[in-house]
Amino acid sequence: MSLAPRGASAQADAMVSHAFDALVIGAGIAGATAAAHLSTTRRVALLEAEESAGYHATGRSAAIWIRNYGSPDARILTAASRAFFESPPPGFADAPLMRPRPVVHLAPPDQVDQLRAMIAEGDDMHEIALAEVQAMVPALRPGYAAMAAIESDCFDIDVAAMHQGFLRQARAAGGTLALRARAGRIWREAGAWHAETASGAIFSAPVIVNAAGAWGDEVARIAGLDPIGLQPKRRTACIVDPGDYDCTEWPLLGDAGHGWYVRAEARRKLMVSPADETDTAPYDAQPDEYDVAVAIDRMQRALDIPVARIEHRWAGLRTFTPDRGLAIGEGAEPGFFWMVGQGGYGMQTAPAAGALLAALVDGRNPGALAAAVPLCDPRRFARRQAA
């Protein structure tokens, strides 16, 4: 039987068809980890619209594992992912995936109540004397903060190593990574999903995973399905020279109101962000000069660091569902699975999120991840709209 849709032209019938056990749309961290976990039981094709995998969000992420960050389901998957970061499979990466880095939250006088609430709700978070923060971050301006708290059990994530490790796993198991393979048409016929790319190639499988990030709703529409209401949000960051300060071992430092944060980067530089979440359409995000200026201004209110120039600036997309939880699981149509809505916690949840997705696709008991299943169910949005 032809894999082209009914009524297609003879030219379409002649297109090259590729049959797999699962298709994954999008090769960022969500798609890579989905493909890697699915590849243990299925032959997977990973379709990526861009010339390189992880171009938009994954490739611009400066990730850190923070147990208390994100929605309830994100926190479950974050905690469950820790063991993977500590001990990835042999050969997964050439260097450790994690590097310890505590997180310090500063509260100016008007944010003290907010910080106290964070401490009460969080795990492994406690108040720390401002003098101790000053010792860790000598650039801290006296009088900026009225209170501080620390999360000691946090660590930097080597995003590139993790992303490439999952892609290697998928390829080693016989998977295919198809770059410049934007899915222009997606349809279901005779119990299989079909995706036609711009080159005319048609990929088919009983299962398709929508891991397209900011373009997740667009992929659903192409497939003739209802979107779930994904909202991409732009986040801006820049790199500055901290001058005489050696910031290499500084904690990630920010305010309790999530208005700015800084983190050490390679070669003793400092990354600065206004922690912005600007609603936008899916696109190749570019930094806004105003947001860069805001980042520097907010940082300098807290830290005595003169900034002569911005060494580098960039922006990325963080895409959220309407309730800011993840969407992992089967949608309204059989065999159409969602793996979207990672927001700002896609990296720290990736290992467990991939395992959860694979268990749901295979119909297996997700074990310790079962508590996240109803929270991540993408069908919850349709139920709310119906109500």
Short mmCIF file of C-alpha atoms in Angstrom, two decimals:
data_model
loop_
_atom_site.label_atom_id
_atom_site.label_comp_id
_atom_site.label_asym_id
_atom_site.label_seq_id
_atom_site.Cartn_x
_atom_site.Cartn_y
_atom_site.Cartn_z
CA MET A 1 0.00 0.00 0.00
CA SER A 2 1.22 3.48 -0.85
CA LEU A 3 2.19 5.67 2.10
CA ALA A 4 0.85 8.77 0.32
CA PRO A 5 -2.59 10.03 1.40
CA ARG A 6 -5.65 9.11 -0.60
CA GLY A 7 -6.11 11.31 -3.63
CA ALA A 8 -2.46 12.27 -3.85
CA SER A 9 -0.87 12.63 -7.25
CA ALA A 10 1.15 9.97 -9.03
CA GLN A 11 4.21 12.05 -8.24
CA ALA A 12 3.48 11.74 -4.52
CA ASP A 13 3.00 7.99 -4.91
CA ALA A 14 6.51 7.82 -6.29
CA MET A 15 8.05 9.57 -3.28
CA VAL A 16 10.57 7.68 -1.22
CA SER A 17 8.98 6.08 1.85
CA HIS A 18 10.70 5.04 5.04
CA ALA A 19 9.03 2.77 7.59
CA PHE A 20 9.97 2.91 11.27
CA ASP A 21 8.53 1.85 14.60
CA ALA A 22 8.35 5.42 15.93
CA LEU A 23 8.75 8.94 14.55
CA VAL A 24 9.95 11.82 16.72
CA ILE A 25 9.42 15.39 15.49
CA GLY A 26 12.12 17.71 16.79
CA ALA A 27 15.72 16.88 17.75
CA GLY A 28 16.21 19.18 20.72
CA ILE A 29 16.68 17.70 24.16
CA ALA A 30 13.04 16.51 24.34
CA GLY A 31 13.25 14.73 21.00
CA ALA A 32 16.74 13.37 21.63
CA THR A 33 15.86 11.84 24.98
CA ALA A 34 12.58 10.49 23.61
CA ALA A 35 14.38 8.87 20.68
CA ALA A 36 17.10 7.42 22.91
CA HIS A 37 14.64 5.80 25.30
CA LEU A 38 12.31 4.58 22.55
CA SER A 39 15.24 3.11 20.63
CA THR A 40 15.67 0.38 23.24
CA THR A 41 12.53 -1.31 21.91
CA ARG A 42 11.83 0.40 18.57
CA ARG A 43 13.55 1.63 15.43
CA VAL A 44 13.22 5.40 15.54
CA ALA A 45 13.41 8.23 13.02
CA LEU A 46 14.16 11.66 14.46
CA LEU A 47 12.99 14.44 12.12
CA GLU A 48 14.55 17.88 12.60
CA ALA A 49 13.58 20.98 10.58
CA GLU A 50 16.89 22.80 11.07
CA GLU A 51 20.39 22.08 9.81
CA SER A 52 21.54 21.05 13.26
CA ALA A 53 19.87 19.35 16.21
CA GLY A 54 18.92 21.53 19.16
CA TYR A 55 19.36 24.83 17.35
CA HIS A 56 16.63 26.92 19.01
CA ALA A 57 16.26 26.14 22.73
CA THR A 58 18.63 23.31 23.63
CA GLY A 59 21.64 24.91 21.99
CA ARG A 60 21.07 28.17 23.87
CA SER A 61 20.43 26.74 27.30
CA ALA A 62 22.67 27.37 30.28
CA ALA A 63 21.17 24.72 32.50
CA ILE A 64 21.46 24.01 36.18
CA TRP A 65 19.76 21.24 38.18
CA ILE A 66 17.61 22.80 40.91
CA ARG A 67 15.43 20.43 42.91
CA ASN A 68 12.90 23.12 43.90
CA TYR A 69 12.43 24.64 40.45
CA GLY A 70 9.35 24.22 38.31
CA SER A 71 5.87 22.74 38.44
CA PRO A 72 5.01 19.74 40.67
CA ASP A 73 5.49 17.27 37.81
CA ALA A 74 8.78 18.92 36.86
CA ARG A 75 10.02 18.50 40.41
CA ILE A 76 9.15 14.80 40.37
CA LEU A 77 11.06 14.29 37.11
CA THR A 78 13.93 16.49 38.29
CA ALA A 79 14.47 14.39 41.40
CA ALA A 80 14.15 11.17 39.40
CA SER A 81 16.79 12.38 36.90
CA ARG A 82 19.50 12.97 39.46
CA ALA A 83 20.86 9.41 39.42
CA PHE A 84 21.40 9.63 35.66
CA PHE A 85 23.47 12.80 35.98
CA GLU A 86 25.53 11.23 38.75
CA SER A 87 26.18 8.01 36.85
CA PRO A 88 25.31 8.06 33.13
CA PRO A 89 25.69 4.84 31.11
CA PRO A 90 29.26 3.88 30.17
CA GLY A 91 30.41 5.80 27.11
CA PHE A 92 27.50 8.24 27.25
CA ALA A 93 29.81 11.27 27.57
CA ASP A 94 33.54 11.93 27.64
CA ALA A 95 33.34 14.06 30.79
CA PRO A 96 31.04 14.33 33.82
CA LEU A 97 27.58 15.74 33.08
CA MET A 98 27.39 17.65 36.36
CA ARG A 99 29.47 20.19 38.27
CA PRO A 100 28.37 21.24 41.76
CA ARG A 101 27.12 24.81 42.05
CA PRO A 102 24.87 26.02 44.87
CA VAL A 103 22.06 28.50 44.26
CA VAL A 104 21.68 31.58 46.45
CA HIS A 105 18.44 33.58 46.57
CA LEU A 106 18.68 37.20 47.71
CA ALA A 107 15.70 39.07 49.11
CA PRO A 108 15.66 42.86 49.11
CA PRO A 109 13.34 44.16 51.86
CA ASP A 110 10.24 43.94 49.65
CA GLN A 111 10.93 40.25 48.80
CA VAL A 112 11.52 38.86 52.29
CA ASP A 113 8.05 37.33 52.59
CA GLN A 114 8.48 35.74 49.17
CA LEU A 115 11.78 34.18 50.18
CA ARG A 116 10.35 32.87 53.43
CA ALA A 117 7.56 31.20 51.47
CA MET A 118 10.15 29.61 49.15
CA ILE A 119 12.04 28.21 52.13
CA ALA A 120 8.86 26.81 53.66
CA GLU A 121 7.83 25.09 50.43
CA GLY A 122 11.23 23.89 49.24
CA ASP A 123 13.45 20.92 50.04
CA ASP A 124 17.07 21.40 51.09
CA MET A 125 16.71 25.19 51.18
CA HIS A 126 17.58 27.22 54.25
CA GLU A 127 18.41 30.73 55.32
CA ILE A 128 22.04 31.78 55.15
CA ALA A 129 23.72 34.74 56.79
CA LEU A 130 24.40 37.67 54.50
CA ALA A 131 28.00 37.65 55.69
CA GLU A 132 28.38 34.13 54.30
CA VAL A 133 26.99 35.26 50.94
CA GLN A 134 29.42 38.19 50.99
CA ALA A 135 32.28 35.76 51.54
CA MET A 136 31.18 33.67 48.55
CA VAL A 137 30.42 36.67 46.32
CA PRO A 138 32.68 39.59 47.32
CA ALA A 139 31.01 41.81 44.72
CA LEU A 140 27.71 41.81 46.66
CA ARG A 141 26.73 45.36 47.55
CA PRO A 142 26.14 45.84 51.29
CA GLY A 143 22.53 46.72 51.99
CA TYR A 144 21.05 45.22 48.82
CA ALA A 145 19.57 42.18 50.53
CA ALA A 146 17.72 41.91 53.83
CA MET A 147 17.77 38.11 53.78
CA ALA A 148 19.27 35.23 51.80
CA ALA A 149 18.70 31.51 51.34
CA ILE A 150 20.81 28.77 49.81
CA GLU A 151 20.15 25.52 47.99
CA SER A 152 23.39 23.57 48.29
CA ASP A 153 22.36 20.46 46.37
CA CYS A 154 22.42 21.94 42.85
CA PHE A 155 24.75 21.50 39.90
CA ASP A 156 25.57 22.77 36.42
CA ILE A 157 24.54 20.49 33.55
CA ASP A 158 26.74 19.97 30.51
CA VAL A 159 23.89 20.49 28.03
CA ALA A 160 25.86 19.75 24.87
CA ALA A 161 27.31 16.52 26.28
CA MET A 162 23.91 15.29 27.44
CA HIS A 163 22.19 16.18 24.17
CA GLN A 164 24.85 14.51 22.05
CA GLY A 165 24.88 11.50 24.35
CA PHE A 166 21.18 10.86 23.79
CA LEU A 167 21.55 11.35 20.04
CA ARG A 168 24.41 8.82 19.99
CA GLN A 169 22.29 6.33 21.92
CA ALA A 170 19.49 6.60 19.38
CA ARG A 171 21.85 6.21 16.41
CA ALA A 172 23.71 3.28 18.03
CA ALA A 173 20.40 1.43 18.33
CA GLY A 174 19.71 1.84 14.61
CA GLY A 175 17.87 5.14 14.75
CA THR A 176 17.96 7.76 12.02
CA LEU A 177 18.50 11.50 12.46
CA ALA A 178 17.10 13.37 9.47
CA LEU A 179 18.19 17.03 9.41
CA ARG A 180 16.53 19.69 7.23
CA ALA A 181 13.47 17.43 7.36
CA ARG A 182 10.61 19.77 8.27
CA ALA A 183 7.30 17.91 8.37
CA GLY A 184 5.00 19.74 5.98
CA ARG A 185 2.21 17.18 6.15
CA ILE A 186 1.30 14.69 8.86
CA TRP A 187 -1.60 12.27 8.65
CA ARG A 188 -2.80 8.93 10.00
CA GLU A 189 -3.88 6.14 7.68
CA ALA A 190 -4.26 2.38 8.04
CA GLY A 191 -3.07 2.42 11.63
CA ALA A 192 0.14 4.34 10.92
CA TRP A 193 1.26 7.95 11.15
CA HIS A 194 2.95 9.48 8.09
CA ALA A 195 5.11 12.60 7.92
CA GLU A 196 6.09 14.10 4.57
CA THR A 197 9.17 16.31 4.66
CA ALA A 198 10.14 19.21 2.42
CA SER A 199 12.33 16.90 0.31
CA GLY A 200 9.34 14.72 -0.51
CA ALA A 201 10.44 11.82 1.68
CA ILE A 202 7.66 10.16 3.67
CA PHE A 203 8.37 8.61 7.06
CA SER A 204 5.80 6.30 8.63
CA ALA A 205 5.33 4.53 11.95
CA PRO A 206 2.52 3.41 14.27
CA VAL A 207 3.67 6.03 16.80
CA ILE A 208 4.60 9.68 16.39
CA VAL A 209 6.03 11.86 19.15
CA ASN A 210 5.53 15.62 18.97
CA ALA A 211 8.72 17.00 20.56
CA ALA A 212 8.78 20.19 18.50
CA GLY A 213 9.13 22.62 21.41
CA ALA A 214 7.78 26.06 20.54
CA TRP A 215 6.40 24.59 17.32
CA GLY A 216 4.49 21.83 19.12
CA ASP A 217 1.05 23.31 18.51
CA GLU A 218 1.94 23.91 14.87
CA VAL A 219 2.85 20.24 14.46
CA ALA A 220 -0.49 19.28 16.00
CA ARG A 221 -2.37 21.54 13.59
CA ILE A 222 -0.48 20.06 10.64
CA ALA A 223 -1.65 16.65 11.85
CA GLY A 224 -5.24 17.92 12.03
CA LEU A 225 -5.31 17.87 15.84
CA ASP A 226 -6.25 20.48 18.40
CA PRO A 227 -3.38 22.48 19.93
CA ILE A 228 -2.95 22.49 23.70
CA GLY A 229 -2.15 26.21 24.02
CA LEU A 230 1.65 26.29 24.12
CA GLN A 231 3.16 29.71 24.77
CA PRO A 232 6.79 30.34 23.76
CA LYS A 233 8.53 32.93 25.93
CA ARG A 234 11.78 34.66 25.07
CA ARG A 235 14.59 34.73 27.60
CA THR A 236 17.64 36.94 27.19
CA ALA A 237 21.18 36.51 28.47
CA CYS A 238 24.55 38.16 27.99
CA ILE A 239 28.19 37.63 28.96
CA VAL A 240 30.25 40.25 30.79
CA ASP A 241 33.72 40.41 32.28
CA PRO A 242 33.53 40.58 36.11
CA GLY A 243 36.76 42.57 36.18
CA ASP A 244 38.98 41.87 39.17
CA TYR A 245 36.62 39.25 40.57
CA ASP A 246 37.17 35.54 39.98
CA CYS A 247 33.58 34.31 39.70
CA THR A 248 34.45 30.72 38.77
CA GLU A 249 33.21 29.25 42.04
CA TRP A 250 30.40 31.69 42.72
CA PRO A 251 26.96 30.22 43.26
CA LEU A 252 24.18 30.97 40.85
CA LEU A 253 22.90 34.19 42.37
CA GLY A 254 19.57 35.93 41.87
CA ASP A 255 16.70 37.65 43.61
CA ALA A 256 13.74 35.87 45.20
CA GLY A 257 11.38 37.70 42.86
CA HIS A 258 13.05 36.11 39.80
CA GLY A 259 13.93 39.47 38.32
CA TRP A 260 17.59 38.68 37.52
CA TYR A 261 20.29 36.08 38.01
CA VAL A 262 23.98 35.60 37.29
CA ARG A 263 26.11 32.52 36.83
CA ALA A 264 29.76 31.90 36.09
CA GLU A 265 30.57 30.93 32.52
CA ALA A 266 33.68 29.64 30.75
CA ARG A 267 36.99 31.44 31.19
CA ARG A 268 35.89 33.29 34.32
CA LYS A 269 33.13 35.26 32.66
CA LEU A 270 29.71 36.05 34.10
CA MET A 271 26.38 35.32 32.45
CA VAL A 272 23.67 37.84 33.30
CA SER A 273 19.93 37.48 32.63
CA PRO A 274 16.86 39.56 33.53
CA ALA A 275 14.96 36.25 33.88
CA ASP A 276 12.52 37.63 31.32
CA GLU A 277 9.54 35.70 29.97
CA THR A 278 8.34 37.69 26.99
CA ASP A 279 5.42 36.10 25.13
CA THR A 280 6.30 35.54 21.49
CA ALA A 281 5.52 33.41 18.48
CA PRO A 282 7.78 30.48 17.58
CA TYR A 283 10.80 31.99 15.83
CA ASP A 284 14.58 32.22 15.83
CA ALA A 285 14.79 34.26 19.04
CA GLN A 286 17.11 37.26 19.07
CA PRO A 287 18.15 39.33 22.10
CA ASP A 288 16.38 42.63 22.67
CA GLU A 289 18.70 45.50 23.60
CA TYR A 290 16.26 46.76 26.22
CA ASP A 291 16.25 43.37 27.96
CA VAL A 292 20.05 43.33 27.94
CA ALA A 293 20.10 46.79 29.52
CA VAL A 294 17.58 45.67 32.15
CA ALA A 295 19.72 42.65 32.99
CA ILE A 296 22.81 44.77 33.56
CA ASP A 297 20.92 47.37 35.59
CA ARG A 298 19.36 44.82 37.92
CA MET A 299 22.64 42.96 38.35
CA GLN A 300 24.51 46.17 39.19
CA ARG A 301 22.01 47.10 41.86
CA ALA A 302 23.13 43.96 43.68
CA LEU A 303 26.73 43.54 42.56
CA ASP A 304 29.53 46.08 42.35
CA ILE A 305 30.64 45.06 38.86
CA PRO A 306 31.32 47.76 36.26
CA VAL A 307 30.38 46.72 32.73
CA ALA A 308 32.43 48.35 29.98
CA ARG A 309 30.98 46.22 27.22
CA ILE A 310 28.77 43.24 26.51
CA GLU A 311 30.96 40.42 25.21
CA HIS A 312 28.12 38.27 23.89
CA ARG A 313 24.31 38.31 23.95
CA TRP A 314 21.67 35.83 22.92
CA ALA A 315 18.08 34.79 23.47
CA GLY A 316 16.24 31.49 23.51
CA LEU A 317 12.70 30.21 23.74
CA ARG A 318 11.21 28.56 26.82
CA THR A 319 7.81 27.11 25.94
CA PHE A 320 5.10 26.55 28.56
CA THR A 321 1.72 24.86 28.61
CA PRO A 322 -1.25 26.87 29.96
CA ASP A 323 -0.67 25.56 33.52
CA ARG A 324 3.14 25.57 33.17
CA GLY A 325 3.31 21.81 33.68
CA LEU A 326 4.80 19.41 31.15
CA ALA A 327 2.77 17.60 28.50
CA ILE A 328 4.01 14.03 28.15
CA GLY A 329 1.73 11.27 26.94
CA GLU A 330 -0.79 10.23 24.34
CA GLY A 331 -3.20 12.79 22.99
CA ALA A 332 -6.70 12.43 21.61
CA GLU A 333 -5.62 10.41 18.57
CA PRO A 334 -4.16 6.89 18.98
CA GLY A 335 -0.41 6.80 18.58
CA PHE A 336 0.07 10.59 18.72
CA PHE A 337 2.20 11.40 21.77
CA TRP A 338 3.18 14.81 23.16
CA MET A 339 6.58 15.62 24.65
CA VAL A 340 6.39 19.40 25.04
CA GLY A 341 6.02 22.24 27.55
CA GLN A 342 9.42 21.82 29.20
CA GLY A 343 9.62 25.56 29.91
CA GLY A 344 12.83 26.28 31.79
CA TYR A 345 13.27 22.79 33.23
CA GLY A 346 13.71 20.64 30.15
CA MET A 347 17.36 19.84 30.84
CA GLN A 348 17.04 18.90 34.48
CA THR A 349 14.04 16.65 33.78
CA ALA A 350 15.28 15.14 30.50
CA PRO A 351 16.48 11.68 31.63
CA ALA A 352 13.31 10.87 33.59
CA ALA A 353 11.03 12.54 31.03
CA GLY A 354 12.43 10.32 28.28
CA ALA A 355 11.96 7.22 30.43
CA LEU A 356 8.37 8.25 31.21
CA LEU A 357 7.55 8.88 27.55
CA ALA A 358 8.96 5.50 26.50
CA ALA A 359 7.01 3.68 29.22
CA LEU A 360 3.77 5.33 28.09
CA VAL A 361 4.42 4.54 24.43
CA ASP A 362 5.26 0.91 25.25
CA GLY A 363 2.31 0.56 27.63
CA ARG A 364 4.61 -0.28 30.55
CA ASN A 365 4.22 0.61 34.21
CA PRO A 366 6.32 3.77 34.73
CA GLY A 367 7.19 2.64 38.25
CA ALA A 368 8.51 5.46 40.42
CA LEU A 369 7.42 7.99 37.79
CA ALA A 370 3.73 7.03 38.09
CA ALA A 371 2.95 10.07 40.24
CA ALA A 372 3.86 12.34 37.30
CA VAL A 373 1.56 10.61 34.78
CA PRO A 374 -1.73 12.41 35.58
CA LEU A 375 0.10 15.70 36.05
CA CYS A 376 1.75 15.45 32.62
CA ASP A 377 -1.29 14.09 30.74
CA PRO A 378 -1.74 16.33 27.65
CA ARG A 379 -5.45 15.48 27.53
CA ARG A 380 -6.02 17.61 30.64
CA PHE A 381 -6.23 20.72 28.48
CA ALA A 382 -9.01 19.32 26.31
CA ARG A 383 -10.94 18.29 29.44
CA ARG A 384 -10.65 21.81 30.87
CA GLN A 385 -11.85 23.37 27.63
CA ALA A 386 -14.80 20.96 27.54
CA ALA A 387 -15.74 21.86 31.13
#
